[in-house]
Tab-separated table of C-alpha atoms in Angstrom:
chain	number	residue	atom	x	y	z
A	1	MET	CA	72.189	38.865	-105.570
A	2	ILE	CA	71.777	39.285	-109.328
A	3	GLU	CA	74.023	38.135	-112.153
A	4	ILE	CA	74.232	40.158	-115.359
A	5	LEU	CA	73.969	37.882	-118.396
A	6	ASP	CA	73.948	40.406	-121.239
A	7	CYS	CA	74.064	44.202	-121.737
A	8	PRO	CA	73.886	45.147	-125.436
A	9	MET	CA	73.949	48.854	-124.522
A	10	PRO	CA	75.533	50.596	-121.508
A	11	VAL	CA	73.668	49.970	-118.251
A	12	THR	CA	74.782	51.860	-115.143
A	13	VAL	CA	73.886	52.119	-111.476
A	14	GLN	CA	72.287	55.501	-110.734
A	15	ASP	CA	70.592	57.212	-107.804
A	16	ALA	CA	69.963	60.892	-107.025
A	17	GLY	CA	73.590	61.827	-107.729
A	18	ARG	CA	76.224	63.833	-105.837
A	19	PRO	CA	74.961	67.319	-105.050
A	20	GLY	CA	77.362	69.507	-103.121
A	21	TYR	CA	80.657	68.547	-104.765
A	22	ARG	CA	80.682	70.637	-107.925
A	23	HIS	CA	83.093	73.116	-106.328
A	24	LEU	CA	85.559	70.210	-106.237
A	25	GLY	CA	85.028	69.454	-109.927
A	26	VAL	CA	82.765	66.448	-109.312
A	27	PRO	CA	79.683	66.364	-111.593
A	28	LEU	CA	76.204	65.756	-110.242
A	29	SER	CA	75.682	62.485	-112.174
A	30	GLY	CA	72.625	60.496	-111.030
A	31	ALA	CA	69.514	59.449	-112.929
A	32	LEU	CA	68.847	61.218	-116.213
A	33	ASP	CA	65.142	60.828	-115.425
A	34	PRO	CA	64.696	61.151	-111.651
A	35	ASP	CA	60.912	60.859	-112.010
A	36	PHE	CA	61.116	57.370	-113.520
A	37	LEU	CA	63.709	56.422	-110.886
A	38	ALA	CA	61.344	57.515	-108.102
A	39	ILE	CA	58.440	55.566	-109.609
A	40	ALA	CA	60.469	52.372	-110.012
A	41	ASN	CA	61.619	52.613	-106.399
A	42	ALA	CA	58.124	53.326	-105.085
A	43	LEU	CA	56.791	50.201	-106.812
A	44	VAL	CA	59.124	48.029	-104.715
A	45	GLY	CA	58.855	50.011	-101.480
A	46	ASN	CA	62.221	51.788	-101.648
A	47	PRO	CA	62.992	55.437	-100.898
A	48	ALA	CA	62.646	57.509	-104.068
A	49	THR	CA	66.391	58.097	-104.454
A	50	SER	CA	67.605	54.508	-103.953
A	51	ALA	CA	70.114	53.181	-106.479
A	52	ALA	CA	68.680	51.312	-109.465
A	53	LEU	CA	69.820	50.244	-112.925
A	54	GLU	CA	69.515	52.843	-115.682
A	55	MET	CA	69.057	51.357	-119.159
A	56	ARG	CA	69.305	53.394	-122.350
A	57	LEU	CA	67.960	52.364	-125.783
A	58	LEU	CA	68.102	48.613	-125.035
A	59	GLY	CA	67.605	46.539	-121.907
A	60	LEU	CA	69.506	43.599	-120.431
A	61	ARG	CA	69.279	40.020	-119.251
A	62	LEU	CA	69.935	39.123	-115.624
A	63	ARG	CA	69.490	36.098	-113.404
A	64	ALA	CA	68.212	36.099	-109.829
A	65	THR	CA	70.552	34.175	-107.544
A	66	ALA	CA	68.070	34.675	-104.694
A	67	PRO	CA	64.346	35.530	-104.603
A	68	LEU	CA	63.800	39.159	-105.655
A	69	THR	CA	61.079	41.744	-106.114
A	70	ILE	CA	61.706	44.068	-109.053
A	71	ALA	CA	59.933	46.856	-110.921
A	72	LEU	CA	60.411	48.573	-114.266
A	73	ALA	CA	59.631	52.227	-114.962
A	74	GLY	CA	59.704	53.294	-118.589
A	75	ALA	CA	58.095	52.153	-121.818
A	76	CYS	CA	59.748	48.803	-122.488
A	77	THR	CA	59.066	45.156	-123.259
A	78	ALA	CA	60.135	42.557	-120.691
A	79	GLN	CA	59.651	38.886	-119.833
A	80	ILE	CA	60.619	36.524	-117.033
A	81	GLU	CA	61.955	33.088	-117.936
A	82	ASP	CA	61.575	30.424	-115.266
A	83	THR	CA	64.001	27.559	-114.701
A	84	SER	CA	62.076	25.304	-117.096
A	85	GLY	CA	62.263	27.831	-119.938
A	86	GLU	CA	58.660	29.037	-119.688
A	87	LEU	CA	58.127	32.757	-120.299
A	88	ARG	CA	55.688	35.117	-118.616
A	89	PRO	CA	55.261	38.841	-119.251
A	90	ALA	CA	56.823	41.402	-116.925
A	91	ALA	CA	54.922	44.597	-117.635
A	92	ALA	CA	56.464	47.984	-116.978
A	93	TRP	CA	54.945	50.163	-114.240
A	94	ASP	CA	54.375	47.009	-112.205
A	95	SER	CA	56.289	44.981	-109.623
A	96	HIS	CA	57.212	41.332	-110.143
A	97	SER	CA	58.716	38.490	-108.145
A	98	LEU	CA	61.708	36.544	-109.421
A	99	ALA	CA	62.386	33.142	-107.918
A	100	LEU	CA	65.851	31.690	-107.494
A	101	GLY	CA	67.319	30.986	-110.931
A	102	GLU	CA	64.740	32.922	-112.940
A	103	THR	CA	65.889	35.293	-115.686
A	104	LEU	CA	64.585	38.781	-116.408
A	105	ILE	CA	64.777	39.757	-120.082
A	106	VAL	CA	64.300	43.446	-120.912
A	107	GLY	CA	64.206	44.113	-124.641
A	108	LYS	CA	63.763	47.297	-126.617
A	109	LEU	CA	63.036	50.556	-124.826
A	110	HIS	CA	60.272	52.439	-126.623
A	111	GLU	CA	61.440	55.689	-125.073
A	112	GLY	CA	65.065	56.528	-124.533
A	113	ILE	CA	65.381	55.309	-120.967
A	114	ALA	CA	64.021	52.933	-118.322
A	115	TYR	CA	64.871	52.030	-114.736
A	116	LEU	CA	65.000	48.664	-113.004
A	117	ALA	CA	64.622	48.821	-109.214
A	118	PHE	CA	65.073	46.058	-106.655
A	119	ALA	CA	63.327	45.835	-103.295
A	120	GLY	CA	66.035	46.679	-100.770
A	121	GLY	CA	68.059	48.663	-103.315
A	122	LEU	CA	71.534	47.826	-104.589
A	123	ASP	CA	74.087	47.192	-101.858
A	124	LEU	CA	77.132	48.966	-103.279
A	125	PRO	CA	79.655	51.302	-101.630
A	126	GLU	CA	78.881	55.002	-101.675
A	127	VAL	CA	81.397	57.443	-103.138
A	128	LEU	CA	80.897	61.025	-101.959
A	129	GLY	CA	77.449	60.119	-100.679
A	130	SER	CA	76.182	58.411	-103.830
A	131	ARG	CA	76.215	55.054	-105.608
A	132	SER	CA	75.804	56.719	-109.023
A	133	THR	CA	78.244	55.637	-111.707
A	134	TYR	CA	80.382	58.387	-113.235
A	135	VAL	CA	82.332	56.536	-115.899
A	136	ARG	CA	84.720	59.354	-116.857
A	137	ALA	CA	86.185	59.413	-113.350
A	138	GLY	CA	85.672	55.707	-112.677
A	139	ILE	CA	83.695	56.237	-109.481
A	140	GLY	CA	80.452	54.851	-108.096
A	141	GLY	CA	78.391	51.905	-109.242
A	142	LEU	CA	80.377	48.736	-109.808
A	143	ASP	CA	84.047	49.683	-110.191
A	144	GLY	CA	83.015	53.013	-111.709
A	145	ARG	CA	81.970	51.521	-115.063
A	146	ALA	CA	79.005	50.313	-117.075
A	147	LEU	CA	77.889	46.768	-116.339
A	148	LYS	CA	78.950	43.776	-118.409
A	149	ALA	CA	78.121	40.088	-118.652
A	150	GLY	CA	79.315	38.165	-115.614
A	151	ASP	CA	78.941	41.030	-113.146
A	152	CYS	CA	77.217	40.210	-109.859
A	153	LEU	CA	75.447	42.838	-107.769
A	154	LYS	CA	74.288	42.437	-104.202
A	155	VAL	CA	70.726	43.489	-103.423
A	156	GLY	CA	70.117	45.109	-100.057
A	157	ALA	CA	68.323	43.269	-97.302
A	158	GLY	CA	64.688	44.107	-96.767
A	159	THR	CA	61.246	42.644	-96.412
A	160	ARG	CA	59.445	41.533	-99.552
A	161	PRO	CA	56.955	44.332	-100.171
A	162	ASN	CA	53.359	43.976	-101.232
A	163	PRO	CA	53.464	44.157	-105.039
A	164	LEU	CA	52.273	47.471	-106.456
A	165	ARG	CA	51.192	48.622	-109.897
A	166	LEU	CA	50.816	52.058	-111.467
A	167	PRO	CA	47.442	51.994	-113.271
A	168	GLN	CA	48.017	55.307	-115.064
A	169	PRO	CA	51.656	55.624	-116.187
A	170	PRO	CA	52.900	59.142	-116.906
A	171	ARG	CA	51.949	60.311	-120.359
A	172	PRO	CA	54.893	61.265	-122.569
A	173	PRO	CA	54.962	65.081	-122.552
A	174	ASP	CA	54.900	66.973	-125.790
A	175	GLY	CA	55.291	70.567	-126.831
A	176	PRO	CA	58.453	72.658	-126.845
A	177	LEU	CA	61.071	72.503	-124.123
A	178	ARG	CA	60.867	75.517	-121.836
A	179	ILE	CA	63.993	77.638	-121.521
A	180	VAL	CA	65.195	80.778	-119.774
A	181	PRO	CA	67.883	83.033	-121.283
A	182	GLY	CA	71.413	82.002	-120.386
A	183	PRO	CA	74.093	84.088	-118.679
A	184	GLN	CA	75.799	84.815	-122.025
A	185	ARG	CA	72.684	85.578	-124.062
A	186	GLU	CA	74.371	88.814	-125.212
A	187	TYR	CA	77.143	86.773	-126.881
A	188	PHE	CA	74.664	85.811	-129.625
A	189	THR	CA	72.970	87.768	-132.365
A	190	ASP	CA	69.259	88.509	-132.198
A	191	ALA	CA	68.877	86.296	-135.263
A	192	ALA	CA	70.419	83.381	-133.348
A	193	TRP	CA	67.950	83.848	-130.491
A	194	SER	CA	65.065	83.976	-132.969
A	195	ARG	CA	66.264	80.748	-134.597
A	196	LEU	CA	66.513	79.025	-131.224
A	197	LEU	CA	62.890	79.881	-130.481
A	198	GLY	CA	61.468	79.560	-133.969
A	199	ASP	CA	63.217	76.639	-135.662
A	200	GLU	CA	63.414	72.893	-135.092
A	201	PHE	CA	66.537	71.063	-133.955
A	202	VAL	CA	67.333	67.360	-134.217
A	203	ILE	CA	69.270	65.328	-131.652
A	204	SER	CA	72.404	64.037	-133.373
A	205	ARG	CA	74.145	60.727	-132.781
A	206	GLU	CA	76.547	62.600	-130.497
A	207	ALA	CA	74.371	61.958	-127.459
A	208	ASP	CA	75.320	60.436	-124.117
A	209	ARG	CA	74.929	61.043	-120.393
A	210	MET	CA	77.104	64.140	-120.676
A	211	GLY	CA	75.013	65.953	-123.263
A	212	LEU	CA	73.060	66.111	-126.514
A	213	ARG	CA	74.553	67.812	-129.565
A	214	LEU	CA	71.870	69.220	-131.854
A	215	ASP	CA	71.721	69.450	-135.622
A	216	GLY	CA	69.820	72.268	-137.268
A	217	PRO	CA	70.300	75.963	-137.902
A	218	ARG	CA	73.587	77.397	-136.681
A	219	LEU	CA	73.410	79.904	-133.841
A	220	GLU	CA	75.735	82.783	-134.645
A	221	HIS	CA	77.839	84.468	-131.990
A	222	ASP	CA	78.101	88.231	-131.861
A	223	PRO	CA	81.289	88.963	-133.867
A	224	ALA	CA	82.276	91.625	-131.342
A	225	ARG	CA	82.322	89.088	-128.506
A	226	GLY	CA	83.365	85.840	-130.151
A	227	ALA	CA	82.690	82.221	-129.242
A	228	ASP	CA	84.850	81.846	-126.137
A	229	ILE	CA	84.506	82.996	-122.549
A	230	VAL	CA	86.543	82.649	-119.390
A	231	SER	CA	85.407	79.263	-118.106
A	232	ASP	CA	82.600	79.486	-115.586
A	233	ALA	CA	80.035	77.185	-113.987
A	234	VAL	CA	77.694	74.975	-116.008
A	235	THR	CA	74.814	72.802	-114.847
A	236	PRO	CA	72.545	70.143	-116.377
A	237	GLY	CA	70.104	71.811	-118.760
A	238	VAL	CA	72.513	74.510	-119.950
A	239	ILE	CA	72.611	75.051	-123.732
A	240	GLN	CA	76.162	75.984	-124.675
A	241	VAL	CA	77.224	76.856	-128.204
A	242	PRO	CA	80.806	76.315	-129.421
A	243	GLY	CA	82.315	78.133	-132.371
A	244	ASP	CA	80.634	75.929	-135.000
A	245	GLY	CA	77.218	77.207	-133.895
A	246	ARG	CA	75.821	73.745	-133.060
A	247	PRO	CA	74.145	73.855	-129.636
A	248	ILE	CA	74.870	71.267	-126.944
A	249	ILE	CA	72.411	70.593	-124.106
A	250	LEU	CA	74.293	69.418	-121.031
A	251	LEU	CA	72.990	66.477	-118.978
A	252	ALA	CA	73.697	64.836	-115.611
A	253	ASP	CA	77.325	63.845	-116.280
A	254	CYS	CA	78.323	67.258	-117.642
A	255	GLN	CA	81.515	68.954	-116.520
A	256	THR	CA	81.355	71.568	-113.782
A	257	VAL	CA	82.821	74.482	-115.783
A	258	GLY	CA	82.945	75.331	-119.463
A	259	GLY	CA	84.363	77.933	-121.820
A	260	TYR	CA	81.556	78.147	-124.390
A	261	PRO	CA	78.879	80.854	-124.179
A	262	LYS	CA	75.548	79.654	-122.772
A	263	ILE	CA	72.611	80.969	-124.750
A	264	ALA	CA	69.857	79.425	-122.598
A	265	THR	CA	68.991	76.841	-119.948
A	266	VAL	CA	66.255	74.205	-120.063
A	267	ILE	CA	64.131	74.546	-116.923
A	268	GLY	CA	64.326	71.875	-114.228
A	269	ALA	CA	60.795	70.594	-114.806
A	270	ASP	CA	61.715	69.605	-118.373
A	271	LEU	CA	65.068	67.915	-117.652
A	272	PRO	CA	63.511	64.413	-117.424
A	273	ARG	CA	62.302	64.843	-121.012
A	274	LEU	CA	65.910	65.238	-122.125
A	275	GLY	CA	66.804	62.001	-120.344
A	276	ARG	CA	64.192	60.175	-122.436
A	277	ALA	CA	65.182	61.842	-125.709
A	278	LEU	CA	66.517	59.759	-128.602
A	279	PRO	CA	68.901	60.512	-131.481
A	280	GLY	CA	66.842	61.699	-134.429
A	281	GLN	CA	64.167	63.228	-132.223
A	282	THR	CA	63.057	66.768	-133.040
A	283	LEU	CA	63.184	69.459	-130.359
A	284	ARG	CA	61.647	72.910	-130.178
A	285	PHE	CA	62.104	75.592	-127.533
A	286	VAL	CA	59.954	78.288	-125.951
A	287	GLU	CA	61.056	81.074	-123.609
A	288	VAL	CA	59.520	81.342	-120.132
A	289	GLY	CA	60.209	83.554	-117.141
A	290	ILE	CA	61.831	82.568	-113.853
A	291	ASP	CA	58.480	82.625	-112.033
A	292	GLN	CA	56.994	80.292	-114.635
A	293	ALA	CA	59.990	77.974	-114.330
A	294	LEU	CA	59.639	77.782	-110.549
A	295	ALA	CA	55.895	77.173	-110.807
A	296	ALA	CA	56.509	74.402	-113.333
A	297	ARG	CA	59.013	72.779	-110.966
A	298	ARG	CA	56.463	72.801	-108.141
A	299	GLN	CA	53.779	71.391	-110.435
A	300	ALA	CA	56.091	68.615	-111.614
A	301	ALA	CA	56.805	67.640	-107.990
A	302	ASN	CA	53.081	67.588	-107.223
A	303	ASP	CA	52.365	65.491	-110.313
A	304	LEU	CA	55.017	62.950	-109.326
A	305	ALA	CA	53.645	62.722	-105.781
A	306	ALA	CA	50.120	62.194	-107.120
A	307	CYS	CA	51.383	59.532	-109.515
A	308	ILE	CA	53.034	57.578	-106.693
A	309	ALA	CA	50.000	58.033	-104.428
A	310	GLY	CA	47.856	56.479	-107.172
A	311	MET	CA	49.644	53.120	-107.074
A	312	VAL	CA	47.428	50.108	-106.326
A	313	PRO	CA	48.099	46.474	-105.393
A	314	SER	CA	49.449	44.619	-108.404
A	315	GLY	CA	46.645	42.825	-110.244
A	316	ALA	CA	43.944	45.043	-108.733
A	317	GLN	CA	41.615	45.585	-111.663
A	318	LEU	CA	38.044	44.728	-112.576
A	319	ASP	CA	37.778	41.395	-114.425
A	320	LEU	CA	34.265	41.101	-115.876
A	321	ILE	CA	34.809	37.566	-117.137
A	322	ALA	CA	35.836	36.394	-113.673
A	323	LEU	CA	32.774	38.047	-112.150
A	324	TYR	CA	30.441	36.394	-114.664
A	325	ASN	CA	32.037	33.005	-114.074
A	326	ALA	CA	31.806	33.402	-110.291
A	327	ASN	CA	27.998	33.861	-110.648
A	328	LEU	CA	27.847	36.067	-107.539
A	329	ILE	CA	24.228	36.225	-106.271
A	330	ASP	CA	22.241	36.646	-109.519
A	331	GLY	CA	25.096	37.845	-111.722
A	332	VAL	CA	26.572	41.216	-112.594
A	333	ILE	CA	25.668	43.981	-114.976
A	334	ASP	CA	28.118	45.259	-117.574
A	335	ALA	CA	27.564	49.023	-117.536
A	336	ARG	CA	28.811	49.216	-121.105
A	337	GLN	CA	25.815	47.149	-122.232
A	338	ALA	CA	23.181	48.237	-119.699
A	339	ASN	CA	21.381	50.599	-122.084
A	340	GLN	CA	21.561	48.372	-125.130
A	341	PRO	CA	18.341	46.599	-126.298
């Protein structure tokens, strides 16, 4: 069991979401960054899609009401406070043990998002096959809402895993976001398409789990077609453009249908980057073909699998000072100094 002590920004329970219910009007939801979710779960021995806590912008404080094994995935600063008030670091990309009564303190997130996983997962009821929180409908998670101080969450039963660490965390990707033309590309002028590919856009403060509204050059609709369509299906990654010309990139909690023309779609391999994006961040776009998008998706899956396969026992690293002090046989040689006079 864990007790939430403080949540300065919304923290929600998320897993892989609810695929298969969009025809009923139920959004996918789930982790904005499924790669980080999978890594956090792997560090504590859980299946990749187990429910964890998704933190955005800022972390939280929680207390362990029973011994726990936890892991953080995402660039963040964290500490564990024991029952006597002593602090010890709790590095991201590593697993840690919390004793009864100890407090985990997660501070600022250096990227937009981080995940906190618990060995055994979070023992919450499933709604339509998922524990993901969808706040707008009040379903999933804990009472269908973001967490608040005083909430208690039950952690699933399971053996305490051997602690693992990720020695080479994923490097933040750079470069433009890859897109394919949308189903209503013809609703926009050629100049609008050129601006989308050639100019920079900035994520506005209108950013949440539903989508990111962008500031920058306006994308003009073809006057002969207008800025409205008969509502049709939308998915995470779609870039829709309302009448004001300001594009909106839809994310995991987006609606299932929409009436704005869709100029493009961000490819699946780049969706985790949108989950990490912050207000004020600059975005650029580049067009790719369907074959390139599918190849990128396969490569992303392979990269994630290799990342997880590269995990090592926590604390497994070469400590030259310890080797010198141990005085094994006649000593050790530091390869960095072997060729120095």
